[in-house]
PDB file of C-alpha atoms in Angstrom:
ATOM      1  CA  GLU G   1      10.731  -8.963  19.767  1.00  0.00           C
ATOM      2  CA  PRO G   2      13.027  -7.229  17.261  1.00  0.00           C
ATOM      3  CA  GLU G   3      11.242  -5.194  14.650  1.00  0.00           C
ATOM      4  CA  VAL G   4      11.711  -3.483  11.298  1.00  0.00           C
ATOM      5  CA  THR G   5      11.458   0.291  11.611  1.00  0.00           C
ATOM      6  CA  GLN G   6      10.533   2.689   8.856  1.00  0.00           C
ATOM      7  CA  THR G   7      10.769   6.446   8.593  1.00  0.00           C
ATOM      8  CA  PRO G   8       8.963   8.640   7.950  1.00  0.00           C
ATOM      9  CA  SER G   9       5.515   7.256   8.626  1.00  0.00           C
ATOM     10  CA  HIS G  10       4.000   9.753   6.218  1.00  0.00           C
ATOM     11  CA  GLN G  11       5.605  11.563   3.282  1.00  0.00           C
ATOM     12  CA  VAL G  12       3.910  14.130   1.101  1.00  0.00           C
ATOM     13  CA  THR G  13       5.668  15.253  -2.066  1.00  0.00           C
ATOM     14  CA  GLN G  14       5.025  17.049  -5.300  1.00  0.00           C
ATOM     15  CA  MET G  15       4.927  15.159  -8.562  1.00  0.00           C
ATOM     16  CA  GLY G  16       8.379  15.026 -10.104  1.00  0.00           C
ATOM     17  CA  GLN G  17      10.248  15.332  -6.812  1.00  0.00           C
ATOM     18  CA  GLU G  18      12.632  12.720  -5.475  1.00  0.00           C
ATOM     19  CA  VAL G  19      11.794  10.858  -2.281  1.00  0.00           C
ATOM     20  CA  ILE G  20      13.818   8.542  -0.108  1.00  0.00           C
ATOM     21  CA  LEU G  21      12.077   6.085   2.164  1.00  0.00           C
ATOM     22  CA  ARG G  22      14.134   4.692   4.974  1.00  0.00           C
ATOM     23  CA  CYS G  23      14.170   1.376   6.754  1.00  0.00           C
ATOM     24  CA  VAL G  24      16.196  -0.280   9.472  1.00  0.00           C
ATOM     25  CA  PRO G  25      15.823  -4.043   9.077  1.00  0.00           C
ATOM     26  CA  ILE G  26      16.290  -6.520  11.930  1.00  0.00           C
ATOM     27  CA  SER G  27      19.998  -6.608  12.655  1.00  0.00           C
ATOM     28  CA  ASN G  28      20.912 -10.201  11.889  1.00  0.00           C
ATOM     29  CA  HIS G  29      18.748 -10.479   8.813  1.00  0.00           C
ATOM     30  CA  LEU G  30      20.273 -10.917   5.383  1.00  0.00           C
ATOM     31  CA  TYR G  31      17.433 -10.438   2.853  1.00  0.00           C
ATOM     32  CA  PHE G  32      15.635  -7.151   2.504  1.00  0.00           C
ATOM     33  CA  TYR G  33      12.560  -6.215   0.554  1.00  0.00           C
ATOM     34  CA  TRP G  34      10.273  -3.398  -0.437  1.00  0.00           C
ATOM     35  CA  TYR G  35       6.599  -3.990  -1.029  1.00  0.00           C
ATOM     36  CA  ARG G  36       3.806  -1.484  -1.606  1.00  0.00           C
ATOM     37  CA  GLN G  37       0.077  -1.398  -1.265  1.00  0.00           C
ATOM     38  CA  ILE G  38      -1.994   1.039  -3.266  1.00  0.00           C
ATOM     39  CA  LEU G  39      -5.207   1.896  -1.411  1.00  0.00           C
ATOM     40  CA  GLY G  40      -7.715  -0.898  -1.802  1.00  0.00           C
ATOM     41  CA  GLN G  41      -5.350  -3.205  -3.654  1.00  0.00           C
ATOM     42  CA  LYS G  42      -3.118  -6.105  -2.741  1.00  0.00           C
ATOM     43  CA  VAL G  43       0.348  -5.921  -1.296  1.00  0.00           C
ATOM     44  CA  GLU G  44       2.776  -6.000  -4.261  1.00  0.00           C
ATOM     45  CA  PHE G  45       6.399  -7.039  -4.365  1.00  0.00           C
ATOM     46  CA  LEU G  46       8.845  -4.392  -5.598  1.00  0.00           C
ATOM     47  CA  VAL G  47      12.374  -5.611  -5.025  1.00  0.00           C
ATOM     48  CA  SER G  48      14.514  -7.973  -2.968  1.00  0.00           C
ATOM     49  CA  PHE G  49      18.105  -7.266  -1.959  1.00  0.00           C
ATOM     50  CA  TYR G  50      20.786  -9.619  -0.762  1.00  0.00           C
ATOM     51  CA  ASN G  51      24.565  -9.391  -0.437  1.00  0.00           C
ATOM     52  CA  ASN G  52      24.524  -5.763  -1.494  1.00  0.00           C
ATOM     53  CA  GLU G  53      22.734  -6.294  -4.751  1.00  0.00           C
ATOM     54  CA  ILE G  54      19.236  -6.678  -6.156  1.00  0.00           C
ATOM     55  CA  SER G  55      18.281 -10.324  -6.288  1.00  0.00           C
ATOM     56  CA  GLU G  56      14.866  -9.844  -7.877  1.00  0.00           C
ATOM     57  CA  LYS G  57      12.663  -6.986  -8.961  1.00  0.00           C
ATOM     58  CA  SER G  58       9.150  -6.651 -10.297  1.00  0.00           C
ATOM     59  CA  GLU G  59       7.898  -4.827 -13.366  1.00  0.00           C
ATOM     60  CA  ILE G  60       6.896  -1.971 -11.117  1.00  0.00           C
ATOM     61  CA  PHE G  61      10.514  -1.424 -10.104  1.00  0.00           C
ATOM     62  CA  ASP G  62      11.605   0.529 -13.174  1.00  0.00           C
ATOM     63  CA  ASP G  63      14.491   2.969 -13.682  1.00  0.00           C
ATOM     64  CA  GLN G  64      12.845   5.522 -11.438  1.00  0.00           C
ATOM     65  CA  PHE G  65      13.386   3.265  -8.466  1.00  0.00           C
ATOM     66  CA  SER G  66      16.602   2.353  -6.687  1.00  0.00           C
ATOM     67  CA  VAL G  67      17.600   0.730  -3.438  1.00  0.00           C
ATOM     68  CA  GLU G  68      20.651   1.043  -1.337  1.00  0.00           C
ATOM     69  CA  ARG G  69      22.135  -0.262   1.893  1.00  0.00           C
ATOM     70  CA  PRO G  70      24.556   2.586   2.555  1.00  0.00           C
ATOM     71  CA  ASP G  71      25.890   1.725   5.996  1.00  0.00           C
ATOM     72  CA  GLY G  72      25.103  -1.814   6.960  1.00  0.00           C
ATOM     73  CA  SER G  73      22.044  -0.925   8.985  1.00  0.00           C
ATOM     74  CA  ASN G  74      19.808   1.270   6.825  1.00  0.00           C
ATOM     75  CA  PHE G  75      17.996   0.120   3.716  1.00  0.00           C
ATOM     76  CA  THR G  76      16.540   2.797   1.507  1.00  0.00           C
ATOM     77  CA  LEU G  77      14.153   3.060  -1.423  1.00  0.00           C
ATOM     78  CA  LYS G  78      14.569   6.075  -3.697  1.00  0.00           C
ATOM     79  CA  ILE G  79      12.041   7.227  -6.258  1.00  0.00           C
ATOM     80  CA  ARG G  80      13.769   9.722  -8.544  1.00  0.00           C
ATOM     81  CA  SER G  81      10.853  11.520 -10.095  1.00  0.00           C
ATOM     82  CA  THR G  82       7.569  10.675  -8.365  1.00  0.00           C
ATOM     83  CA  LYS G  83       4.346  10.216 -10.255  1.00  0.00           C
ATOM     84  CA  LEU G  84       0.787  10.411  -8.963  1.00  0.00           C
ATOM     85  CA  GLU G  85       0.452   6.642  -9.275  1.00  0.00           C
ATOM     86  CA  ASP G  86       3.358   6.145  -6.886  1.00  0.00           C
ATOM     87  CA  SER G  87       1.060   7.145  -4.037  1.00  0.00           C
ATOM     88  CA  ALA G  88       0.835   4.070  -1.806  1.00  0.00           C
ATOM     89  CA  MET G  89       1.880   2.570   1.472  1.00  0.00           C
ATOM     90  CA  TYR G  90       5.425   1.295   1.185  1.00  0.00           C
ATOM     91  CA  PHE G  91       6.525  -1.584   3.399  1.00  0.00           C
ATOM     92  CA  CYS G  92      10.033  -2.661   4.099  1.00  0.00           C
ATOM     93  CA  ALA G  93      10.593  -6.267   5.166  1.00  0.00           C
ATOM     94  CA  SER G  94      13.488  -8.477   6.142  1.00  0.00           C
ATOM     95  CA  THR G  95      14.235 -12.138   6.796  1.00  0.00           C
ATOM     96  CA  SER G  96      17.154 -14.164   8.013  1.00  0.00           C
ATOM     97  CA  GLY G  97      17.275 -15.674   4.589  1.00  0.00           C
ATOM     98  CA  THR G  98      17.145 -19.433   4.762  1.00  0.00           C
ATOM     99  CA  GLY G  99      14.417 -19.262   2.116  1.00  0.00           C
ATOM    100  CA  ARG G 100      11.770 -20.686   4.387  1.00  0.00           C
ATOM    101  CA  GLU G 101      11.611 -17.969   6.947  1.00  0.00           C
ATOM    102  CA  LYS G 102       8.740 -15.577   7.470  1.00  0.00           C
ATOM    103  CA  LEU G 103       9.174 -11.979   6.429  1.00  0.00           C
ATOM    104  CA  PHE G 104       9.061  -9.361   9.124  1.00  0.00           C
ATOM    105  CA  PHE G 105       7.381  -6.145   7.934  1.00  0.00           C
ATOM    106  CA  GLY G 106       7.767  -2.616   9.109  1.00  0.00           C
ATOM    107  CA  SER G 107       4.732  -0.448   9.815  1.00  0.00           C
ATOM    108  CA  GLY G 108       5.061   1.326   6.468  1.00  0.00           C
ATOM    109  CA  THR G 109       5.498   4.761   4.985  1.00  0.00           C
ATOM    110  CA  GLN G 110       2.407   6.322   3.463  1.00  0.00           C
ATOM    111  CA  LEU G 111       3.592   8.228   0.379  1.00  0.00           C
ATOM    112  CA  SER G 112       1.248  10.839  -1.085  1.00  0.00           C
ATOM    113  CA  VAL G 113       2.220  12.397  -4.400  1.00  0.00           C
ATOM    114  CA  LEU G 114       0.333  15.574  -5.188  1.00  0.00           C
TER     115      LEU G 114
ATOM    116  CA  ASP S   1      -1.372 -11.092 -11.594  1.00  0.00           C
ATOM    117  CA  GLN S   2      -3.987 -13.346 -10.035  1.00  0.00           C
ATOM    118  CA  GLN S   3      -1.754 -16.134  -8.823  1.00  0.00           C
ATOM    119  CA  VAL S   4      -3.170 -15.876  -5.295  1.00  0.00           C
ATOM    120  CA  LYS S   5      -6.812 -15.100  -4.820  1.00  0.00           C
ATOM    121  CA  GLN S   6      -8.954 -14.417  -1.802  1.00  0.00           C
ATOM    122  CA  ASN S   7     -12.459 -14.283  -3.160  1.00  0.00           C
ATOM    123  CA  SER S   8     -14.158 -12.978  -0.035  1.00  0.00           C
ATOM    124  CA  PRO S   9     -13.320  -9.311   0.559  1.00  0.00           C
ATOM    125  CA  SER S  10     -15.045  -9.420   3.937  1.00  0.00           C
ATOM    126  CA  LEU S  11     -16.300 -11.838   6.570  1.00  0.00           C
ATOM    127  CA  SER S  12     -18.301 -11.255   9.702  1.00  0.00           C
ATOM    128  CA  VAL S  13     -18.296 -13.791  12.523  1.00  0.00           C
ATOM    129  CA  GLN S  14     -19.752 -13.862  15.993  1.00  0.00           C
ATOM    130  CA  GLU S  15     -17.347 -13.941  18.926  1.00  0.00           C
ATOM    131  CA  GLY S  16     -16.614 -17.492  20.062  1.00  0.00           C
ATOM    132  CA  ARG S  17     -17.464 -19.040  16.722  1.00  0.00           C
ATOM    133  CA  ILE S  18     -15.091 -20.347  14.079  1.00  0.00           C
ATOM    134  CA  SER S  19     -13.727 -18.003  11.407  1.00  0.00           C
ATOM    135  CA  ILE S  20     -12.746 -19.645   8.125  1.00  0.00           C
ATOM    136  CA  LEU S  21     -10.768 -17.631   5.605  1.00  0.00           C
ATOM    137  CA  ASN S  22     -10.094 -19.118   2.181  1.00  0.00           C
ATOM    138  CA  CYS S  23      -7.396 -18.701  -0.397  1.00  0.00           C
ATOM    139  CA  ASP S  24      -6.853 -20.182  -3.853  1.00  0.00           C
ATOM    140  CA  TYR S  25      -3.715 -20.231  -5.946  1.00  0.00           C
ATOM    141  CA  THR S  26      -2.879 -21.083  -9.520  1.00  0.00           C
ATOM    142  CA  ASN S  27       0.903 -21.479  -9.576  1.00  0.00           C
ATOM    143  CA  SER S  28       1.874 -25.114  -8.981  1.00  0.00           C
ATOM    144  CA  MET S  29       5.421 -23.975  -8.209  1.00  0.00           C
ATOM    145  CA  PHE S  30       4.284 -22.465  -4.910  1.00  0.00           C
ATOM    146  CA  ASP S  31       5.563 -24.617  -2.085  1.00  0.00           C
ATOM    147  CA  TYR S  32       5.267 -22.446   0.984  1.00  0.00           C
ATOM    148  CA  PHE S  33       2.229 -20.531   2.154  1.00  0.00           C
ATOM    149  CA  LEU S  34       1.768 -17.961   4.863  1.00  0.00           C
ATOM    150  CA  TRP S  35      -1.052 -16.025   6.481  1.00  0.00           C
ATOM    151  CA  TYR S  36      -0.488 -12.466   7.581  1.00  0.00           C
ATOM    152  CA  LYS S  37      -2.743 -10.244   9.668  1.00  0.00           C
ATOM    153  CA  LYS S  38      -2.844  -6.502   9.186  1.00  0.00           C
ATOM    154  CA  TYR S  39      -4.295  -3.776  11.344  1.00  0.00           C
ATOM    155  CA  PRO S  40      -4.858  -0.254   9.902  1.00  0.00           C
ATOM    156  CA  ALA S  41      -1.683   1.859   9.735  1.00  0.00           C
ATOM    157  CA  GLU S  42       0.498  -1.140  10.583  1.00  0.00           C
ATOM    158  CA  GLY S  43       2.535  -3.523   8.556  1.00  0.00           C
ATOM    159  CA  PRO S  44       1.481  -7.150   7.994  1.00  0.00           C
ATOM    160  CA  THR S  45       2.343  -9.439  10.905  1.00  0.00           C
ATOM    161  CA  PHE S  46       3.003 -13.113  10.459  1.00  0.00           C
ATOM    162  CA  LEU S  47       0.401 -15.525  11.775  1.00  0.00           C
ATOM    163  CA  ILE S  48       1.083 -19.029  10.566  1.00  0.00           C
ATOM    164  CA  SER S  49       2.632 -20.884   7.625  1.00  0.00           C
ATOM    165  CA  ILE S  50       2.546 -24.245   5.963  1.00  0.00           C
ATOM    166  CA  SER S  51       4.902 -26.101   3.692  1.00  0.00           C
ATOM    167  CA  SER S  52       3.484 -27.918   0.677  1.00  0.00           C
ATOM    168  CA  ILE S  53       4.641 -31.222   2.097  1.00  0.00           C
ATOM    169  CA  LYS S  54       2.028 -30.907   4.868  1.00  0.00           C
ATOM    170  CA  ASP S  55      -1.730 -30.592   4.815  1.00  0.00           C
ATOM    171  CA  LYS S  56      -2.234 -29.053   8.211  1.00  0.00           C
ATOM    172  CA  ASN S  57      -0.403 -26.820  10.650  1.00  0.00           C
ATOM    173  CA  GLU S  58      -1.781 -25.721  13.983  1.00  0.00           C
ATOM    174  CA  ASP S  59      -0.698 -22.974  16.364  1.00  0.00           C
ATOM    175  CA  GLY S  60      -3.027 -22.285  19.268  1.00  0.00           C
ATOM    176  CA  ARG S  61      -6.313 -20.966  17.956  1.00  0.00           C
ATOM    177  CA  PHE S  62      -5.035 -20.859  14.371  1.00  0.00           C
ATOM    178  CA  THR S  63      -4.963 -23.759  11.967  1.00  0.00           C
ATOM    179  CA  VAL S  64      -4.046 -23.664   8.308  1.00  0.00           C
ATOM    180  CA  PHE S  65      -5.172 -26.424   5.937  1.00  0.00           C
ATOM    181  CA  LEU S  66      -3.639 -27.037   2.553  1.00  0.00           C
ATOM    182  CA  ASN S  67      -5.318 -28.990  -0.276  1.00  0.00           C
ATOM    183  CA  LYS S  68      -2.675 -29.202  -2.981  1.00  0.00           C
ATOM    184  CA  SER S  69      -4.836 -31.014  -5.497  1.00  0.00           C
ATOM    185  CA  ALA S  70      -7.410 -28.221  -5.282  1.00  0.00           C
ATOM    186  CA  LYS S  71      -4.757 -25.508  -4.930  1.00  0.00           C
ATOM    187  CA  HIS S  72      -6.629 -24.235  -1.948  1.00  0.00           C
ATOM    188  CA  LEU S  73      -5.767 -23.280   1.580  1.00  0.00           C
ATOM    189  CA  SER S  74      -7.773 -22.049   4.474  1.00  0.00           C
ATOM    190  CA  LEU S  75      -7.191 -20.463   7.836  1.00  0.00           C
ATOM    191  CA  HIS S  76      -9.369 -21.454  10.744  1.00  0.00           C
ATOM    192  CA  ILE S  77      -9.577 -19.343  13.852  1.00  0.00           C
ATOM    193  CA  VAL S  78     -11.393 -20.886  16.804  1.00  0.00           C
ATOM    194  CA  PRO S  79     -12.700 -19.476  19.007  1.00  0.00           C
ATOM    195  CA  SER S  80     -12.831 -16.086  17.301  1.00  0.00           C
ATOM    196  CA  GLN S  81     -12.098 -13.077  19.508  1.00  0.00           C
ATOM    197  CA  PRO S  82     -12.743  -9.346  18.982  1.00  0.00           C
ATOM    198  CA  GLY S  83      -9.016  -8.720  18.697  1.00  0.00           C
ATOM    199  CA  ASP S  84      -8.972 -10.952  15.624  1.00  0.00           C
ATOM    200  CA  SER S  85     -10.755  -8.236  13.666  1.00  0.00           C
ATOM    201  CA  ALA S  86      -8.248  -7.266  10.957  1.00  0.00           C
ATOM    202  CA  VAL S  87      -7.425  -7.821   7.305  1.00  0.00           C
ATOM    203  CA  TYR S  88      -5.967 -11.257   6.629  1.00  0.00           C
ATOM    204  CA  PHE S  89      -3.675 -11.851   3.710  1.00  0.00           C
ATOM    205  CA  CYS S  90      -2.758 -15.165   2.219  1.00  0.00           C
ATOM    206  CA  ALA S  91       0.723 -15.258   0.656  1.00  0.00           C
ATOM    207  CA  ALA S  92       2.723 -17.787  -1.297  1.00  0.00           C
ATOM    208  CA  ARG S  93       6.322 -18.363  -2.292  1.00  0.00           C
ATOM    209  CA  ASN S  94       7.588 -20.502  -5.109  1.00  0.00           C
ATOM    210  CA  ASN S  95      10.408 -23.022  -5.050  1.00  0.00           C
ATOM    211  CA  GLN S  96      12.468 -21.428  -7.797  1.00  0.00           C
ATOM    212  CA  GLY S  97      14.795 -19.630  -5.389  1.00  0.00           C
ATOM    213  CA  ALA S  98      12.881 -16.364  -5.482  1.00  0.00           C
ATOM    214  CA  GLN S  99      12.353 -14.976  -2.006  1.00  0.00           C
ATOM    215  CA  LYS S 100       9.384 -12.782  -2.821  1.00  0.00           C
ATOM    216  CA  LEU S 101       5.906 -13.383  -1.498  1.00  0.00           C
ATOM    217  CA  VAL S 102       2.831 -13.160  -3.717  1.00  0.00           C
ATOM    218  CA  PHE S 103      -0.139 -11.842  -1.819  1.00  0.00           C
ATOM    219  CA  GLY S 104      -3.846 -12.246  -2.159  1.00  0.00           C
ATOM    220  CA  GLN S 105      -6.178  -9.280  -2.032  1.00  0.00           C
ATOM    221  CA  GLY S 106      -6.981  -9.782   1.631  1.00  0.00           C
ATOM    222  CA  THR S 107     -10.164 -10.564   3.596  1.00  0.00           C
ATOM    223  CA  ARG S 108     -11.440  -8.128   6.182  1.00  0.00           C
ATOM    224  CA  LEU S 109     -12.587 -10.154   9.215  1.00  0.00           C
ATOM    225  CA  THR S 110     -14.933  -8.563  11.692  1.00  0.00           C
ATOM    226  CA  ILE S 111     -15.683 -10.345  14.963  1.00  0.00           C
ATOM    227  CA  ASN S 112     -18.969  -9.236  16.453  1.00  0.00           C
ATOM    228  CA  PRO S 113     -19.445  -9.381  20.243  1.00  0.00           C
TER     229      PRO S 113
END
């Protein structure tokens, strides 16, 4: 079965540094997402992306965050200046986009901000 | 944001018995509900879903029930197997065109041999 792949699996960074989390969604999917899960908390929506633009974003997704689909296969999440509270597991997801399709999630990137 | 709530953080069930996981929601605009299963260090994997026009959906050992008037859904697993031990998330999507899922806090299910 096709899968969403994420790299790296773990990322450790210093507070204030920029990080880029990478994802390769399933190839024929049209909608792409980033979610995150802070340890012990629920999975939270960050942003959805369709047709090369953000379709929806949450309050968490402030000016420090950005997403990009640079080459038609990769989907990236950039955090410009990381904060301690950005430490979380970040999940990429994709769907074929009919609106009633299940989301396929990657295995996540564990981001630790020191 | 408490639109989707799973009030039981954990549940322990004996192998072979029925596991029942519960979920409540508050947003009446939700019209599609999903259950995801998550193992440690992995992403959530889809289990089963139900549209708000139905009250039951079954797939093998998994059945989801939806009670719209009570804004409640449940996942039944029967018979429970050791491999079912995982965290189960209830998620919901509204009908306003937004694609995002709203997740509950999760219930850790442990199947005892």
